[in-house]
Tab-separated table of C-alpha atoms and ligand atoms in Angstrom:
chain	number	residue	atom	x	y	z
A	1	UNK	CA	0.000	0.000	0.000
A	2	UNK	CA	1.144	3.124	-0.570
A	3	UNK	CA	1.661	5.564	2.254
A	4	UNK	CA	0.999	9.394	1.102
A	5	UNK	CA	3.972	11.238	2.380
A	6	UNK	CA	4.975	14.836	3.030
A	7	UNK	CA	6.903	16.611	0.489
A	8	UNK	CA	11.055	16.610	0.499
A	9	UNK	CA	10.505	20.801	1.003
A	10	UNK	CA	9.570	19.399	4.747
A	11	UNK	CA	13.179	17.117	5.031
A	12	UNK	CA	15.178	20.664	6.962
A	13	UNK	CA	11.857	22.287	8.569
A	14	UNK	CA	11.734	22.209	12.254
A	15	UNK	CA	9.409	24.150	14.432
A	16	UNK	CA	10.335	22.429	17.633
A	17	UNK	CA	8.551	24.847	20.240
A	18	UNK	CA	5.135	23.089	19.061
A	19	UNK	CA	7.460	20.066	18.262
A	20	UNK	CA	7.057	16.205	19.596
A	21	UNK	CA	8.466	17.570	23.301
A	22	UNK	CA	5.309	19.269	23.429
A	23	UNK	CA	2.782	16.412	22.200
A	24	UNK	CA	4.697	14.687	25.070
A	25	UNK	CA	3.348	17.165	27.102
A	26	UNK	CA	-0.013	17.000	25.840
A	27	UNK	CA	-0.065	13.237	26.726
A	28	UNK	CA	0.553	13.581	30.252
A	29	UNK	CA	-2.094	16.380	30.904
A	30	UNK	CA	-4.089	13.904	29.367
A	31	UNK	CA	-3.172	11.594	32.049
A	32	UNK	CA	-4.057	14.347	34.349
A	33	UNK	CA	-0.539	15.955	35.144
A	34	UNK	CA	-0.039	19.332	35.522
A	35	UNK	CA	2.393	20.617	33.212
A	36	UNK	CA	4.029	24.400	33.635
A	37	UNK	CA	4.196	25.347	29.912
A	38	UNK	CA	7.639	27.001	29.899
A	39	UNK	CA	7.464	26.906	25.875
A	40	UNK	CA	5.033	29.471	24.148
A	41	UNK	CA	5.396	33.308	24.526
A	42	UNK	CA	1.620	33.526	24.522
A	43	UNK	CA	0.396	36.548	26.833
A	44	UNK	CA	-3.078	35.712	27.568
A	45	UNK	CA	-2.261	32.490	29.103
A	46	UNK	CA	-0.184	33.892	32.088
A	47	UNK	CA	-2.793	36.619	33.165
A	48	UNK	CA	-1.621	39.049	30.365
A	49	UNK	CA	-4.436	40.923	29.110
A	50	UNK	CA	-4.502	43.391	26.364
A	51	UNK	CA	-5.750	46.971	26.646
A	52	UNK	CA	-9.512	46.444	26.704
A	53	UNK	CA	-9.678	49.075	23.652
A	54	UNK	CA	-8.287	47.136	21.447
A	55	UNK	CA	-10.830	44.254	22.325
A	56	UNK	CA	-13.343	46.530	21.501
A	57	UNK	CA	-12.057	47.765	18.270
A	58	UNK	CA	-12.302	44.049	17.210
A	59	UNK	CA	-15.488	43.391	19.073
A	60	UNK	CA	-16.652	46.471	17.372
A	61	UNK	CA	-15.480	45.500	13.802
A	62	UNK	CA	-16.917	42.400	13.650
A	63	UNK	CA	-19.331	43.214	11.465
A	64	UNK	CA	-17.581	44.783	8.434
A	65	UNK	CA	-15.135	41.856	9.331
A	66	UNK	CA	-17.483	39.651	6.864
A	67	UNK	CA	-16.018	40.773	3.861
A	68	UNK	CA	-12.650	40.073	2.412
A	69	UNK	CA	-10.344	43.005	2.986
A	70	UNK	CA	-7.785	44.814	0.246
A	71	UNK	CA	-5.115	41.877	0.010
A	72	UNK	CA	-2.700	44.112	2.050
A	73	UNK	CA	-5.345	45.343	5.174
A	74	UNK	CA	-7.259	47.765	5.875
A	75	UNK	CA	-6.782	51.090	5.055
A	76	UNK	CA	-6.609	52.644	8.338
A	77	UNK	CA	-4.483	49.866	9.797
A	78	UNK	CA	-1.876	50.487	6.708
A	79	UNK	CA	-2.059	53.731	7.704
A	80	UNK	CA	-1.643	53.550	11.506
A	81	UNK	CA	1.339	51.073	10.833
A	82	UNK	CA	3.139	54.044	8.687
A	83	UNK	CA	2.210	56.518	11.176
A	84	UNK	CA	3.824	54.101	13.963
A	85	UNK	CA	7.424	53.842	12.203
A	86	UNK	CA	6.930	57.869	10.864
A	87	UNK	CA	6.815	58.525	14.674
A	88	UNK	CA	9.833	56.322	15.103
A	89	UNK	CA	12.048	59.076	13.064
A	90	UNK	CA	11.526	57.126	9.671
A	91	UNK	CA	10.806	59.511	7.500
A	92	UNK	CA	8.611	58.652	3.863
A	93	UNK	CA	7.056	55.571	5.137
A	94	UNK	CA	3.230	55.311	3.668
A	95	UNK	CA	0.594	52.754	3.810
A	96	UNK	CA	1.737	51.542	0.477
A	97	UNK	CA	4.363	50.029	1.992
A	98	UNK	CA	2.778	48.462	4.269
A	99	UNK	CA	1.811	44.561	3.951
A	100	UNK	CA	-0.569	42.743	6.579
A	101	UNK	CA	-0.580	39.043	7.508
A	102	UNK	CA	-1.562	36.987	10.155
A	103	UNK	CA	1.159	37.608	12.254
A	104	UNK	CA	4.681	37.891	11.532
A	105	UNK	CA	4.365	34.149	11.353
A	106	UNK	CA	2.757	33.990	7.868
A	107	UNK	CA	4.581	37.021	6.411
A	108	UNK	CA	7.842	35.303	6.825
A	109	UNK	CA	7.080	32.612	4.774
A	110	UNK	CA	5.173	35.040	1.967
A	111	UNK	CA	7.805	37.068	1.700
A	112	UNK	CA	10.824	34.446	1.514
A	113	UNK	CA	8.696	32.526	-0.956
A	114	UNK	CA	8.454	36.079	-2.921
A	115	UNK	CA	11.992	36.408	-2.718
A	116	UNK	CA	13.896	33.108	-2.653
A	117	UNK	CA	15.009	30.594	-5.774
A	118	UNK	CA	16.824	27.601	-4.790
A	119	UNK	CA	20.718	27.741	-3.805
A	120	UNK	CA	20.023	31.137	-2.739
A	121	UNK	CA	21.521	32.149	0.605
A	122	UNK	CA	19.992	34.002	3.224
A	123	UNK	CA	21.938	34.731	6.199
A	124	UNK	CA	20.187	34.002	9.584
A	125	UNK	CA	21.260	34.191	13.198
A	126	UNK	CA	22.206	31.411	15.247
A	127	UNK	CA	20.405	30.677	17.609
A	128	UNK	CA	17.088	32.136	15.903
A	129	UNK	CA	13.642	32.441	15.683
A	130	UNK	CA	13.365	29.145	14.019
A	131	UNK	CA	10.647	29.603	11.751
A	132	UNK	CA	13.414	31.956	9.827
A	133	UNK	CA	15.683	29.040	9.066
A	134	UNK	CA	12.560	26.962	8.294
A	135	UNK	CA	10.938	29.300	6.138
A	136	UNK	CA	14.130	29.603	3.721
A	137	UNK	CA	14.409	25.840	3.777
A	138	UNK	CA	10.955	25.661	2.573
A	139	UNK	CA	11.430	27.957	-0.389
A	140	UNK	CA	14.563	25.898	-1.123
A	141	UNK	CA	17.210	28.326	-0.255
A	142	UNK	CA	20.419	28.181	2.176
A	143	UNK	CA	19.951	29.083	5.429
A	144	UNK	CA	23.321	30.188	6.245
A	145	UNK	CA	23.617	31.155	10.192
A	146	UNK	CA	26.056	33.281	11.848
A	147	UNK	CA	26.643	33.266	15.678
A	148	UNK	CA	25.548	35.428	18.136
A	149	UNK	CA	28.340	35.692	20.875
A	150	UNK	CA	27.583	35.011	24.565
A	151	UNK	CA	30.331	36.806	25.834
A	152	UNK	CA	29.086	39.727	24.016
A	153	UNK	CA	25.939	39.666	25.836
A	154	UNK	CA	24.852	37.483	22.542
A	155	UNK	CA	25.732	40.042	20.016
A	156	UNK	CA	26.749	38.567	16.333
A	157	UNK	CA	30.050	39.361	15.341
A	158	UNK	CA	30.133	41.521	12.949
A	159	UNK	CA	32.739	40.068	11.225
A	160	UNK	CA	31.414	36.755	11.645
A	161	UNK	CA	28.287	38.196	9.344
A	162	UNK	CA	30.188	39.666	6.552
A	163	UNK	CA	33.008	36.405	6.584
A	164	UNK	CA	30.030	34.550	5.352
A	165	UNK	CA	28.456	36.765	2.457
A	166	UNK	CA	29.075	35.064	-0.769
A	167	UNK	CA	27.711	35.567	-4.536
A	168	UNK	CA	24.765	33.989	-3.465
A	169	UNK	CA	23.804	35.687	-0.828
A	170	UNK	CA	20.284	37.474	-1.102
A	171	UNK	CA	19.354	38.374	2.313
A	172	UNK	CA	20.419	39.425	5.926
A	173	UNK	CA	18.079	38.440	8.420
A	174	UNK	CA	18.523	39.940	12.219
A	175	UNK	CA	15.906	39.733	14.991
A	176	UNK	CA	16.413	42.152	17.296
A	177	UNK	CA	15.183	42.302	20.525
A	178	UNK	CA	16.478	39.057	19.761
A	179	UNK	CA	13.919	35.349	20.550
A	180	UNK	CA	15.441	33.316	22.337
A	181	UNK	CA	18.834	35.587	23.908
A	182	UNK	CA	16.982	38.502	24.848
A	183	UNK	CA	19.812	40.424	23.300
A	184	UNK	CA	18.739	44.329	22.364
A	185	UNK	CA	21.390	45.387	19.656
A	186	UNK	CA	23.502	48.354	20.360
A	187	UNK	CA	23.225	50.896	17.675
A	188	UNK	CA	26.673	49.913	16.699
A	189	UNK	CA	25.793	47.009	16.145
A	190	UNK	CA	22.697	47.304	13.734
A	191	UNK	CA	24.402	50.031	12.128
A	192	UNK	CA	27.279	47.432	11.881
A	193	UNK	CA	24.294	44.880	10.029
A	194	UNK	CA	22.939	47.722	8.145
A	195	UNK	CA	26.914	48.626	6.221
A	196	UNK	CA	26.808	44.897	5.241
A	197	UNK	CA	23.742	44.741	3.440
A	198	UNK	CA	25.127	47.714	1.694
A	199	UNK	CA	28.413	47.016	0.945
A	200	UNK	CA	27.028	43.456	-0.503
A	201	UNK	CA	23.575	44.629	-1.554
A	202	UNK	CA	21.318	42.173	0.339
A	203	UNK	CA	18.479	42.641	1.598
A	204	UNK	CA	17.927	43.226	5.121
A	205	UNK	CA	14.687	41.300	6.727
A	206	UNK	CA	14.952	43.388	10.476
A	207	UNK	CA	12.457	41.186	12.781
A	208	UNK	CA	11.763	43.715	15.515
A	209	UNK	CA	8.703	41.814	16.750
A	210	UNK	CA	9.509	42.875	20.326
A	211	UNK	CA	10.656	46.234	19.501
A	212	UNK	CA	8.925	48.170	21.938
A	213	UNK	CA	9.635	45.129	24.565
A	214	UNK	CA	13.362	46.449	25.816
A	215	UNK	CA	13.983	46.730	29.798
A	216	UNK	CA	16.569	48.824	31.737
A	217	UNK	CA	18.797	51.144	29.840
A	218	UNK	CA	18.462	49.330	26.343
A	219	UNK	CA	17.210	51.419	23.912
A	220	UNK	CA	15.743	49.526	20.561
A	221	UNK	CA	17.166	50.762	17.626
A	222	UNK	CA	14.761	50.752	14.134
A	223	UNK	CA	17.377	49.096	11.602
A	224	UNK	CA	15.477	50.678	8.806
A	225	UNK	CA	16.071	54.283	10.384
A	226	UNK	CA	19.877	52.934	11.201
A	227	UNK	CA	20.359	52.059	7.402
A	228	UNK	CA	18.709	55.022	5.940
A	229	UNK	CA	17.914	55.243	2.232
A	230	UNK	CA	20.517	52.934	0.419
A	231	UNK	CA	19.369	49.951	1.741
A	232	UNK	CA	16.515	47.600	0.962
A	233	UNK	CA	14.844	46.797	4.519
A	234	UNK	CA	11.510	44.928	5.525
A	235	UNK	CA	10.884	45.443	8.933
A	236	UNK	CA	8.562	42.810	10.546
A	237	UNK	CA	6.441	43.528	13.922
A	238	UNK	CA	2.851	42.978	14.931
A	239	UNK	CA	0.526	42.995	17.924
A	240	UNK	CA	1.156	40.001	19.115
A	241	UNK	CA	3.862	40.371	22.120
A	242	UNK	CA	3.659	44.600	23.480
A	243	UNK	CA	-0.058	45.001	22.442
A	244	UNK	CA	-0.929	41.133	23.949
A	245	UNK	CA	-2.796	39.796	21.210
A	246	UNK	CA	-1.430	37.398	19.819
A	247	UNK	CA	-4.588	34.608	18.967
A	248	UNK	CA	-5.791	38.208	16.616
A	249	UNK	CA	-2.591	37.524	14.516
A	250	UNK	CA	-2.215	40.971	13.604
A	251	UNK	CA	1.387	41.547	12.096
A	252	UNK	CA	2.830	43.707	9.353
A	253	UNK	CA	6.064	43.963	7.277
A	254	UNK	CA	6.648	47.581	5.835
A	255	UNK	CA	9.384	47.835	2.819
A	256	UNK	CA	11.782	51.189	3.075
A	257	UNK	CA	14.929	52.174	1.559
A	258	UNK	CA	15.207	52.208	-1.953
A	259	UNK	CA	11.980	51.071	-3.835
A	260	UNK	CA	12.130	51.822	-6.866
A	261	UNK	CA	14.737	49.378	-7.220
A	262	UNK	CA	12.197	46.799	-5.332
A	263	UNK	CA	9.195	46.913	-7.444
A	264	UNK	CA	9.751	43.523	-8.760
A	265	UNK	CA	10.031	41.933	-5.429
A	266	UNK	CA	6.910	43.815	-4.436
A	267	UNK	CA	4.947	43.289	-6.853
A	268	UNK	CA	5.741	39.332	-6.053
A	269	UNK	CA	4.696	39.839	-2.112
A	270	UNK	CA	1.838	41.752	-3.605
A	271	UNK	CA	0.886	38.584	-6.057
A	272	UNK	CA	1.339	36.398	-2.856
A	273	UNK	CA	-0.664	38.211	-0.905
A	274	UNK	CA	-3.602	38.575	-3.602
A	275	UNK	CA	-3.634	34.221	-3.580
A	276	UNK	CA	-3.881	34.023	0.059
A	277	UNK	CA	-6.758	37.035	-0.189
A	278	UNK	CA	-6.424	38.613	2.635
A	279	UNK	CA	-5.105	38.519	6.378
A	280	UNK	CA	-7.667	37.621	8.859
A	281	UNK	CA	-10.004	40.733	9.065
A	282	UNK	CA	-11.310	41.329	12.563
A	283	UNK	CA	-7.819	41.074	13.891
A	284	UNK	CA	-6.531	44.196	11.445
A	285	UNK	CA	-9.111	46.458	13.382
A	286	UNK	CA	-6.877	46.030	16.543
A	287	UNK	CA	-4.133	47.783	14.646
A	288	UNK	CA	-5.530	51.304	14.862
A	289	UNK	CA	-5.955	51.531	18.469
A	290	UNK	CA	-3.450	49.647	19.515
A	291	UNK	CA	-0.694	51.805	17.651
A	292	UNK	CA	-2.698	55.008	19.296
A	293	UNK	CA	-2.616	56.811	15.801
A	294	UNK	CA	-5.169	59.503	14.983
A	295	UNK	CA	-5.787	59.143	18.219
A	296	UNK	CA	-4.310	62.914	19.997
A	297	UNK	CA	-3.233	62.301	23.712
A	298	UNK	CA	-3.425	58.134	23.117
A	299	UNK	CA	-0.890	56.576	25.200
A	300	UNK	CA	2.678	56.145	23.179
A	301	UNK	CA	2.970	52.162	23.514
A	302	UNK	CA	5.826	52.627	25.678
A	303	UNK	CA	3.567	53.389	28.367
A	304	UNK	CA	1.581	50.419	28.106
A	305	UNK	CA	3.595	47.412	27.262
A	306	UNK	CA	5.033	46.796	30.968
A	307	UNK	CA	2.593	49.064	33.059
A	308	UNK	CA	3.831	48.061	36.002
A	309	UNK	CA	7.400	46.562	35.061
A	310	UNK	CA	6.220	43.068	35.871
A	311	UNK	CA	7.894	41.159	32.983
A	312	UNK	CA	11.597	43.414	33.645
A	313	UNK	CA	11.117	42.452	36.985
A	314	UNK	CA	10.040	38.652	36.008
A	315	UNK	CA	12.992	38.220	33.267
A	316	UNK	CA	15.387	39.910	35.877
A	317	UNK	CA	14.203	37.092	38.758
A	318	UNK	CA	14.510	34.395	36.161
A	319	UNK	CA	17.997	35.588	35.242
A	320	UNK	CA	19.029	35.608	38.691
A	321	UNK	CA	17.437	32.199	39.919
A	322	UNK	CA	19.283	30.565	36.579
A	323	UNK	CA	22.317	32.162	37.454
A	324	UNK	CA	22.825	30.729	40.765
A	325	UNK	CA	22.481	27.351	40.129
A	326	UNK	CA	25.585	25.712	39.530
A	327	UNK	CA	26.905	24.574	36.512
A	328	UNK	CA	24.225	27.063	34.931
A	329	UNK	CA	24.546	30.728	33.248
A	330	UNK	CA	22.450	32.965	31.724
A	331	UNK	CA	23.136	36.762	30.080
A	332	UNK	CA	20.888	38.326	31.983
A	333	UNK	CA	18.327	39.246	28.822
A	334	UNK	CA	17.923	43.060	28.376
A	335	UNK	CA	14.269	42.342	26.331
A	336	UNK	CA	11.747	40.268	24.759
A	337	UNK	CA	10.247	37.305	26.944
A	338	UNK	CA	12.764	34.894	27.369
A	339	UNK	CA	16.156	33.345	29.351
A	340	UNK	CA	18.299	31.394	27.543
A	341	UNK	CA	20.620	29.674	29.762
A	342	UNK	CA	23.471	27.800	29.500
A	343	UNK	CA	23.870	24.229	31.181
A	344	UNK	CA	27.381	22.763	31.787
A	345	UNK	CA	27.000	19.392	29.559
A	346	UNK	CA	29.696	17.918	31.440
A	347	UNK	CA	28.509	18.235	34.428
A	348	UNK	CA	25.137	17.269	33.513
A	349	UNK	CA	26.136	14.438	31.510
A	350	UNK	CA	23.914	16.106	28.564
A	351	UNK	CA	24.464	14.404	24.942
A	352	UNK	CA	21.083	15.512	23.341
A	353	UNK	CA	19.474	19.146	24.458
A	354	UNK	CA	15.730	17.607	23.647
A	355	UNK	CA	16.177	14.137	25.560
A	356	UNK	CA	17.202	16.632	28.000
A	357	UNK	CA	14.191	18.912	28.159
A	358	UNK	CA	12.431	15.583	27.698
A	359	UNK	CA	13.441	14.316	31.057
A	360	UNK	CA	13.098	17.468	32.827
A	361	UNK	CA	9.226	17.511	31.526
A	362	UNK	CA	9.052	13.904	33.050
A	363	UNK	CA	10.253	14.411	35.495
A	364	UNK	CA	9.333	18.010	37.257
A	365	UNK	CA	6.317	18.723	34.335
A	366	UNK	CA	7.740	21.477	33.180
A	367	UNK	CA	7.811	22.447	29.680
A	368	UNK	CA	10.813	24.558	28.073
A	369	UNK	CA	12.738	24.130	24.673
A	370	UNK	CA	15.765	22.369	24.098
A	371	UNK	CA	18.520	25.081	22.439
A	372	UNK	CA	19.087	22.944	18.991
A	373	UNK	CA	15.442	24.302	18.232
A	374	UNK	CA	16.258	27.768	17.822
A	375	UNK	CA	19.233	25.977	15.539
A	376	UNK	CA	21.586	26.821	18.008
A	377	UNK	CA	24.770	23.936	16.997
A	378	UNK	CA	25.641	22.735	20.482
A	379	UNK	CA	23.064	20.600	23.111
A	380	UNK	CA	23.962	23.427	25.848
A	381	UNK	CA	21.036	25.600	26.078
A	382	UNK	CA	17.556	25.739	26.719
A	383	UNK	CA	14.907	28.477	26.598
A	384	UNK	CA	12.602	29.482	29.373
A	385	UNK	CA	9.482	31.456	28.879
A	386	UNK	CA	9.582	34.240	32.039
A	387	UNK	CA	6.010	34.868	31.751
A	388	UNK	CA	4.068	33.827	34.835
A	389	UNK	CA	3.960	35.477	37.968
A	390	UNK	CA	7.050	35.563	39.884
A	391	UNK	CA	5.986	33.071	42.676
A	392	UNK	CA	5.661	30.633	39.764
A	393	UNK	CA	8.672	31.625	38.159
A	394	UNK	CA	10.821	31.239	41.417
A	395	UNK	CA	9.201	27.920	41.938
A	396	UNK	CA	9.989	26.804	38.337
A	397	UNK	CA	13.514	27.602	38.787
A	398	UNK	CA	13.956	25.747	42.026
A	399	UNK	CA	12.515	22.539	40.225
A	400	UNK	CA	15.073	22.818	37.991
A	401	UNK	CA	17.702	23.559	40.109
A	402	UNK	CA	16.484	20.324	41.927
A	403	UNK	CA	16.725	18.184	38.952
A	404	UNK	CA	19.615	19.159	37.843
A	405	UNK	CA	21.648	18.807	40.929
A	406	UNK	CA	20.461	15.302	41.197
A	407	UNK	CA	21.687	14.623	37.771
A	408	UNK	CA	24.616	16.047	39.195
A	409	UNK	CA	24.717	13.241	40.872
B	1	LIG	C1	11.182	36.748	16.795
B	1	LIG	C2	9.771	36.371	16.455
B	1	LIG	N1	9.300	36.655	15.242
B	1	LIG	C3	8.047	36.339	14.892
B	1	LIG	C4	7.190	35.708	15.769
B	1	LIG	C5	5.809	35.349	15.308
B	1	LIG	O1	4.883	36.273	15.765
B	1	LIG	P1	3.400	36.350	15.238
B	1	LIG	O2	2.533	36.042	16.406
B	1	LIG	O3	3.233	37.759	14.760
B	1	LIG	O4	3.252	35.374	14.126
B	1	LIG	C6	7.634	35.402	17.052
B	1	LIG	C7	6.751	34.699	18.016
B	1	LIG	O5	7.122	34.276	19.064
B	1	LIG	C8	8.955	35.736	17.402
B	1	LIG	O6	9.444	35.456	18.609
């Protein structure tokens, strides 16, 4: 009999933070465990509720929500979006540049189909977001990664980056605040990114996701401001981590820098966007509000993402808690959601990173992914979402101390 297989596209594409580790945790809730899902930066979940405004902009849009939408958005989403990065101090931006999806998520793949033929190489951090490296695999491309450093508080090397341009290399991709470090880039450094892509002419695909998610004295910097007009850039961000709604999958990527020299490649994310007819609709009408344009005296989102500087304080407590257990260390992140520590492997005795996390589910039920996921090349890391309440937190950190001093053992 013939059994109907997945295509070979699928052989190099990974998305291990929904991946078998957490079907294993599925099964034992089933049994009637409790399982602390470590795994998902999901807001709602942990008691992290959006601005009720924006609820009601998509309650109240519901309606209108019945028809298909422009391919792109709405209107007045496009245009809040432009108005959003025109505050930010980049100049020129309209909603014509401005492309909608459902969430970053989708756009990634739309716009690495529209821009990728096989053999091409896109450059791609290590460790990453790993639907990046994914995403080019599917499309048949190279995903070439350079390192971030640890010792650098997880900066990449610039160096590092521009040692591993070659002729085919289309695209730079940086995330920044950086999933799963927590690394916010100097401006040095993304001004460092930004003279690659245009001393080699690549493109550069800036995920800045968790842009307005930065703690302490970082400061995010806009890599499409940072590289000015010279250089191609498609900045990706959304709703779904600052504004909290990320089940409305309301994301955007915006092309700036030299267009008129991108009109084929648009006119390809355009084409893609026209066959998947539109992003969901009722989520768009979140965009307005949320962003605050048009809105005179609306709160800057600044003001709202962290109201009470729970999550700093949460990451910070995580950091900590990591950092004194021995054999562990973690750069203490300076934003997004997430620790990503460092285990001693020798100590541990730890061959495989997932068997690893594996265990630890088993054996203290709690969920977190195994370093290799975010394609990160040694089994010496693991990433912990900081999002529940610190009691939790502290508690989660302690069962892992736990387990891993009696591996210690
Ligand atoms: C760096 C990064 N990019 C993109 C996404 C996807 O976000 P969205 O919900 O907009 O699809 C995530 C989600 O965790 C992320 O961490």
């Amino acid at each position: 009999m013939t059994s109907f297989r997945q295509s070979d596209r699928l052989r190099n594409v990974r998305y291990d933070v929904r991946g078998p580790i957490l079907t294993e945790a599925m099964r034992l809730e089933a049994e009637g465990h409790d399982v602390l899902r470590l795994n998902l930066g999901n807001m709602h979940p942990f008691g992290l509720e959006a601005r009720p405004e924006i609820v009601d902009a998509v309650a109240a849009g519901l309606a209108p929500a019945q028809a298909y939408s422009d391919s792109r958005g709405i209107p007045e989403a496009r245009e809040a979006v432009a108005e959003h990065y025109r505050r930010c101090g980049i100049d020129d931006v309209s909603a014509d540049d401005v492309f909608l999806g459902n969430g970053v998520s989708e756009l990634i793949t739309l716009t690495l189909q529209a821009l990728v033929n096989p053999g091409d190489e896109i450059l791609v951090p290590a460790p990453d977001y790993p639907t990046w490296t994914g995403a080019v695999n599917l499309t048949g491309g190279v995903p070439v990664h350079y390192l971030a450093d640890e010792a650098n508080g997880w900066n990449p090397s610039i160096e590092d980056i521009e040692s591993k341009v070659t002729p085919r290399t289309r695209a730079l991709v940086m995330i920044n605040p950086n999933n799963p470090t927590g690394a916010v880039y100097s401006e040095e450094t993304v001004r460092g990114i930004a003279d690659i892509a245009r001393r080699h002419d690549l493109i550069l695909l800036s995920d800045e996701i968790y842009e307005e998610l930065v703690f302490g004295d970082a400061r995010h910097h806009h890599a499409a401001r940072t590289a000015g007009d010279d250089v191609l850039c498609l900045t990706f961000g959304g709703l779904s981590k600052a504004y909290r709604v990320c089940g409305y999958r309301a994301g955007w990527v915006v092309a700036t820098g030299p267009l008129h020299r991108a009109a084929d490649l648009l006119e390809g994310v355009t084409l893609l966007s026209n066959m998947r007819v539109c992003p969901n609709v009722s989520g768009q009408y979140a965009i307005p509000v949320a962003l605050g344009a048009g809105a005179p005296g609306s709160p800057l989102p600044a003001d709202i993402v962290d109201p009470d500087g729970s999550l700093e304080r949460r990451l910070a407590l995580t950091a900590d808690a990591l950092n004194a257990i021995p054999g562990v260390t973690c750069v203490p992140p300076r934003g997004a959601l997430y620790c990503f520590p460092r285990i001693d492997r020798e100590m541990f005795g730890v061959a495989d990173d997932e068997a690893f996390v594996l265990d630890l589910l088993h054996t203290e039920h709690i969920l977190v992914t195994h370093g290799t996921g975010f394609n990160w090349p040694e089994p010496d890391h693991f990433r912990i979402v900081c999002l529940p309440d610190e009691h939790v937190l502290t508690r989660a950190v302690a069962s892992i101390g736990d387990y891993l001093a009696r591996r210690r053992r």
